[in-house]
């Protein structure tokens, strides 16, 4: 599971209103190289929740991202920033671990890189 | 400029929409409620492989032909006629300023003869080429890799041409090739050599058609909420898109049939970049954070029709029917618990899909999906799903059996997602929950497809069972 996915997910148990962001319990994190596509990164940047991304990256062992979300101007000019963002979003993989709901503590397991977001019968 | 567009004679309903989508992708300016201009050759009807289309440049025509699955080639027409004398007159009257630049002495060329409806012997082909001596070719012939490729195409009259209704008169076309299809694509990706398949894996040709309808290209993010074995995403990835998929069945998505036989290995087989994400989730209760919207450029999918594979959603059969209350799983069993799922009717599935697309697609993003329809019910118009955010731009029918077809629908998002739409969807979701059984019974395609033929029908006059479409239409035509 990559950080780009983590940035989209929240806990949707019945009754939980603010289940985002999910805390990452990193069991096994690996790095896999992905071709750099700057247009795609720029397009995604506008949709990200920055704080959640920075915290998520930290839980996976990557602390190079700036705390505050940079302005859009940085995207055009600074390629090294885009590369860092690319690395954080696409190249860090959580193979085994869990995503934990901030409100209820419910764990959504991640196995073989695939998060299991299915709810149990009493959570629907 | 007008180009002669020659199609492969397959999937007839899908041909023009594909060209329209690709034209838009490659920069053709098409006004709001308009489409490309098409013209038929004299005496031909719509099923013919020969169509004239107006495009603003040769480059667009070339790009369309290269990426298209159903276009065999695009040609600049130099002449046409019902016989060789007429053809000669037509070619001679075509402006020299257009012709001479391709006939120069320092260029190489080749002339190919193609017929539709009958094979020609080598000598017959040679004779036809020899008859073109009135065209001042000054360059050298190069059969392997010429600068300019000319085609002499003959559509021969006959009683029935591969199942087409008979044409009244033969027609001959002569043109310069401007673009041609990539013929290696389908053989490389065909399903019979794919590592990981499932019962409803999308056939490679159709998957590429869907990816073309969705205008998948580099830098775009494409999502499939019913990913299964990833057959649709593979095609989108081949065209350069970043892909993402989800499925409710974890065995298909995570495990596959082994470490070398799963969704990832399908991508690896073709050297394509892996999907950005694969998830297990329920489209009926998706885990997207609130506030997330307009993130996908296209959603391409094949929802479960309930015929060969049924849809599932969270809940469990007995819970959804109300016979059992939702039970709590004891703590020690929670980690490995696989939640039960219940039947998901097509109506609710499509409603959730449209709602997901309305929220998650960027403006002008495309939703491309198959919608099954029972054939004998429809005396008149087929009613397709609608949504206030979407405009339906293309409908193509693929007949699967005498009892049902599926229609490939292409919808474009034209209105933004609003609070009213969110509220209407929430109410509909509740309605589906309250009346679970009723929604399951209505529109149940499975029973209609598999019900045995009524024995009384066998004795009645066979002509009384009228097919709404002509007999030759089958799955591939």
PDB file of C-alpha atoms in Angstrom, chain A:
ATOM      1  CA  UNK A   1       0.000   0.000   0.000  1.00  0.00           C
ATOM      2  CA  UNK A   2       1.413   3.380  -0.958  1.00  0.00           C
ATOM      3  CA  UNK A   3       0.999   6.711   0.746  1.00  0.00           C
ATOM      4  CA  UNK A   4      -1.055   7.982  -2.154  1.00  0.00           C
ATOM      5  CA  UNK A   5      -3.688   5.376  -1.245  1.00  0.00           C
ATOM      6  CA  UNK A   6      -3.392   6.018   2.482  1.00  0.00           C
ATOM      7  CA  UNK A   7      -4.173   9.665   1.782  1.00  0.00           C
ATOM      8  CA  UNK A   8      -7.558   8.695   0.338  1.00  0.00           C
ATOM      9  CA  UNK A   9      -8.760   6.264   2.990  1.00  0.00           C
ATOM     10  CA  UNK A  10     -10.669   6.756   6.180  1.00  0.00           C
ATOM     11  CA  UNK A  11     -12.496   4.580   8.644  1.00  0.00           C
ATOM     12  CA  UNK A  12     -16.157   4.295   7.684  1.00  0.00           C
ATOM     13  CA  UNK A  13     -17.562   2.334  10.594  1.00  0.00           C
ATOM     14  CA  UNK A  14     -21.143   3.361  11.297  1.00  0.00           C
ATOM     15  CA  UNK A  15     -21.184   6.317  13.612  1.00  0.00           C
ATOM     16  CA  UNK A  16     -17.563   7.348  13.129  1.00  0.00           C
ATOM     17  CA  UNK A  17     -17.411  10.820  11.637  1.00  0.00           C
ATOM     18  CA  UNK A  18     -13.782  11.693  11.547  1.00  0.00           C
ATOM     19  CA  UNK A  19     -11.915   8.532  10.744  1.00  0.00           C
ATOM     20  CA  UNK A  20      -9.164  10.278   8.783  1.00  0.00           C
ATOM     21  CA  UNK A  21      -6.226   9.991   8.798  1.00  0.00           C
ATOM     22  CA  UNK A  22      -5.626   6.381   9.683  1.00  0.00           C
ATOM     23  CA  UNK A  23      -2.523   5.812  11.752  1.00  0.00           C
ATOM     24  CA  UNK A  24      -0.013   3.566  10.047  1.00  0.00           C
ATOM     25  CA  UNK A  25       1.396   0.621  11.978  1.00  0.00           C
ATOM     26  CA  UNK A  26       4.314  -0.310   9.825  1.00  0.00           C
ATOM     27  CA  UNK A  27       5.252  -3.966   9.892  1.00  0.00           C
ATOM     28  CA  UNK A  28       7.245  -4.374   6.716  1.00  0.00           C
ATOM     29  CA  UNK A  29       8.075  -1.381   4.529  1.00  0.00           C
ATOM     30  CA  UNK A  30       9.920  -1.803   1.242  1.00  0.00           C
ATOM     31  CA  UNK A  31      11.013   0.615  -1.448  1.00  0.00           C
ATOM     32  CA  UNK A  32      10.188  -0.084  -5.068  1.00  0.00           C
ATOM     33  CA  UNK A  33      11.322   2.174  -7.836  1.00  0.00           C
ATOM     34  CA  UNK A  34       8.653   3.759 -10.024  1.00  0.00           C
ATOM     35  CA  UNK A  35       9.173   5.844 -13.180  1.00  0.00           C
ATOM     36  CA  UNK A  36       8.986   9.543 -12.410  1.00  0.00           C
ATOM     37  CA  UNK A  37       6.094  11.292 -14.130  1.00  0.00           C
ATOM     38  CA  UNK A  38       6.081  14.975 -13.096  1.00  0.00           C
ATOM     39  CA  UNK A  39       2.662  15.729 -14.619  1.00  0.00           C
ATOM     40  CA  UNK A  40       1.047  13.022 -12.584  1.00  0.00           C
ATOM     41  CA  UNK A  41       2.697  14.224  -9.373  1.00  0.00           C
ATOM     42  CA  UNK A  42       1.595  17.798  -9.981  1.00  0.00           C
ATOM     43  CA  UNK A  43      -1.960  16.654 -10.682  1.00  0.00           C
ATOM     44  CA  UNK A  44      -2.037  14.618  -7.459  1.00  0.00           C
ATOM     45  CA  UNK A  45      -0.523  17.354  -5.325  1.00  0.00           C
ATOM     46  CA  UNK A  46      -3.709  19.405  -5.478  1.00  0.00           C
ATOM     47  CA  UNK A  47      -5.741  16.535  -4.037  1.00  0.00           C
ATOM     48  CA  UNK A  48      -3.543  15.636  -1.097  1.00  0.00           C
ATOM     49  CA  UNK A  49      -4.071  16.197   2.590  1.00  0.00           C
ATOM     50  CA  UNK A  50      -0.577  17.373   3.360  1.00  0.00           C
ATOM     51  CA  UNK A  51      -0.381  16.797   7.138  1.00  0.00           C
ATOM     52  CA  UNK A  52      -1.614  13.233   6.770  1.00  0.00           C
ATOM     53  CA  UNK A  53       0.987  12.603   4.082  1.00  0.00           C
ATOM     54  CA  UNK A  54       3.861  13.920   6.189  1.00  0.00           C
ATOM     55  CA  UNK A  55       2.819  11.895   9.248  1.00  0.00           C
ATOM     56  CA  UNK A  56       2.258   8.798   7.147  1.00  0.00           C
ATOM     57  CA  UNK A  57       5.666   9.147   5.545  1.00  0.00           C
ATOM     58  CA  UNK A  58       7.243   9.484   8.951  1.00  0.00           C
ATOM     59  CA  UNK A  59       5.599   6.255  10.150  1.00  0.00           C
ATOM     60  CA  UNK A  60       7.077   4.516   7.138  1.00  0.00           C
ATOM     61  CA  UNK A  61      10.519   5.883   7.859  1.00  0.00           C
ATOM     62  CA  UNK A  62      10.736   8.860   5.476  1.00  0.00           C
ATOM     63  CA  UNK A  63      11.113  12.305   7.020  1.00  0.00           C
ATOM     64  CA  UNK A  64      12.267  14.408   4.055  1.00  0.00           C
ATOM     65  CA  UNK A  65       8.978  16.121   3.352  1.00  0.00           C
ATOM     66  CA  UNK A  66       8.480  19.697   4.611  1.00  0.00           C
ATOM     67  CA  UNK A  67       6.021  20.127   7.486  1.00  0.00           C
ATOM     68  CA  UNK A  68       3.921  22.733   5.734  1.00  0.00           C
ATOM     69  CA  UNK A  69       2.348  22.307   2.385  1.00  0.00           C
ATOM     70  CA  UNK A  70       4.372  24.331  -0.124  1.00  0.00           C
ATOM     71  CA  UNK A  71       2.796  26.740  -2.624  1.00  0.00           C
ATOM     72  CA  UNK A  72       1.912  25.628  -6.074  1.00  0.00           C
ATOM     73  CA  UNK A  73       4.783  27.723  -7.442  1.00  0.00           C
ATOM     74  CA  UNK A  74       7.265  25.317  -5.913  1.00  0.00           C
ATOM     75  CA  UNK A  75       5.834  22.533  -8.047  1.00  0.00           C
ATOM     76  CA  UNK A  76       6.836  24.246 -11.252  1.00  0.00           C
ATOM     77  CA  UNK A  77      10.282  25.359 -10.234  1.00  0.00           C
ATOM     78  CA  UNK A  78      11.678  22.825  -7.801  1.00  0.00           C
ATOM     79  CA  UNK A  79      12.286  19.434  -9.331  1.00  0.00           C
ATOM     80  CA  UNK A  80      13.995  18.016  -6.282  1.00  0.00           C
ATOM     81  CA  UNK A  81      10.835  18.672  -4.276  1.00  0.00           C
ATOM     82  CA  UNK A  82       8.769  16.867  -6.910  1.00  0.00           C
ATOM     83  CA  UNK A  83      11.156  13.939  -6.742  1.00  0.00           C
ATOM     84  CA  UNK A  84      10.810  13.768  -2.957  1.00  0.00           C
ATOM     85  CA  UNK A  85       7.043  13.881  -3.295  1.00  0.00           C
ATOM     86  CA  UNK A  86       7.200  11.167  -5.942  1.00  0.00           C
ATOM     87  CA  UNK A  87       9.300   9.025  -3.647  1.00  0.00           C
ATOM     88  CA  UNK A  88       6.937   9.459  -0.724  1.00  0.00           C
ATOM     89  CA  UNK A  89       3.746   8.939  -2.694  1.00  0.00           C
ATOM     90  CA  UNK A  90       4.683   6.077  -4.979  1.00  0.00           C
ATOM     91  CA  UNK A  91       7.924   4.405  -3.991  1.00  0.00           C
ATOM     92  CA  UNK A  92       7.307   3.550  -0.333  1.00  0.00           C
ATOM     93  CA  UNK A  93       5.299   0.388   0.107  1.00  0.00           C
ATOM     94  CA  UNK A  94       3.679  -0.994   3.205  1.00  0.00           C
ATOM     95  CA  UNK A  95       3.699  -4.742   2.596  1.00  0.00           C
ATOM     96  CA  UNK A  96       2.541  -5.910   6.006  1.00  0.00           C
ATOM     97  CA  UNK A  97       1.041  -3.835   8.772  1.00  0.00           C
ATOM     98  CA  UNK A  98      -2.193  -2.163   9.698  1.00  0.00           C
ATOM     99  CA  UNK A  99      -4.150   1.064   9.400  1.00  0.00           C
ATOM    100  CA  UNK A 100      -5.636   2.141  12.705  1.00  0.00           C
ATOM    101  CA  UNK A 101      -8.758   4.226  13.106  1.00  0.00           C
ATOM    102  CA  UNK A 102      -8.006   7.342  15.175  1.00  0.00           C
ATOM    103  CA  UNK A 103     -11.405   7.253  16.880  1.00  0.00           C
ATOM    104  CA  UNK A 104     -12.104   3.600  17.638  1.00  0.00           C
ATOM    105  CA  UNK A 105      -8.706   1.947  17.400  1.00  0.00           C
ATOM    106  CA  UNK A 106     -10.069  -0.585  14.916  1.00  0.00           C
ATOM    107  CA  UNK A 107      -7.280  -2.077  12.833  1.00  0.00           C
ATOM    108  CA  UNK A 108      -7.585  -2.536   9.085  1.00  0.00           C
ATOM    109  CA  UNK A 109      -4.928  -5.093   8.192  1.00  0.00           C
ATOM    110  CA  UNK A 110      -2.557  -4.682   5.264  1.00  0.00           C
ATOM    111  CA  UNK A 111      -1.346  -7.985   3.812  1.00  0.00           C
ATOM    112  CA  UNK A 112       0.836  -8.428   0.726  1.00  0.00           C
ATOM    113  CA  UNK A 113       0.467  -4.727   0.120  1.00  0.00           C
ATOM    114  CA  UNK A 114      -3.307  -4.793  -0.018  1.00  0.00           C
ATOM    115  CA  UNK A 115      -5.356  -3.058   2.670  1.00  0.00           C
ATOM    116  CA  UNK A 116      -8.528  -4.820   3.704  1.00  0.00           C
ATOM    117  CA  UNK A 117     -11.136  -2.115   4.246  1.00  0.00           C
ATOM    118  CA  UNK A 118     -14.117  -4.411   4.580  1.00  0.00           C
ATOM    119  CA  UNK A 119     -16.260  -3.834   7.654  1.00  0.00           C
ATOM    120  CA  UNK A 120     -17.441  -6.551  10.000  1.00  0.00           C
ATOM    121  CA  UNK A 121     -21.132  -7.272  10.305  1.00  0.00           C
ATOM    122  CA  UNK A 122     -21.695  -5.113  13.376  1.00  0.00           C
ATOM    123  CA  UNK A 123     -19.861  -2.105  11.994  1.00  0.00           C
ATOM    124  CA  UNK A 124     -22.087  -1.617   8.965  1.00  0.00           C
TER     125      UNK A 124
END
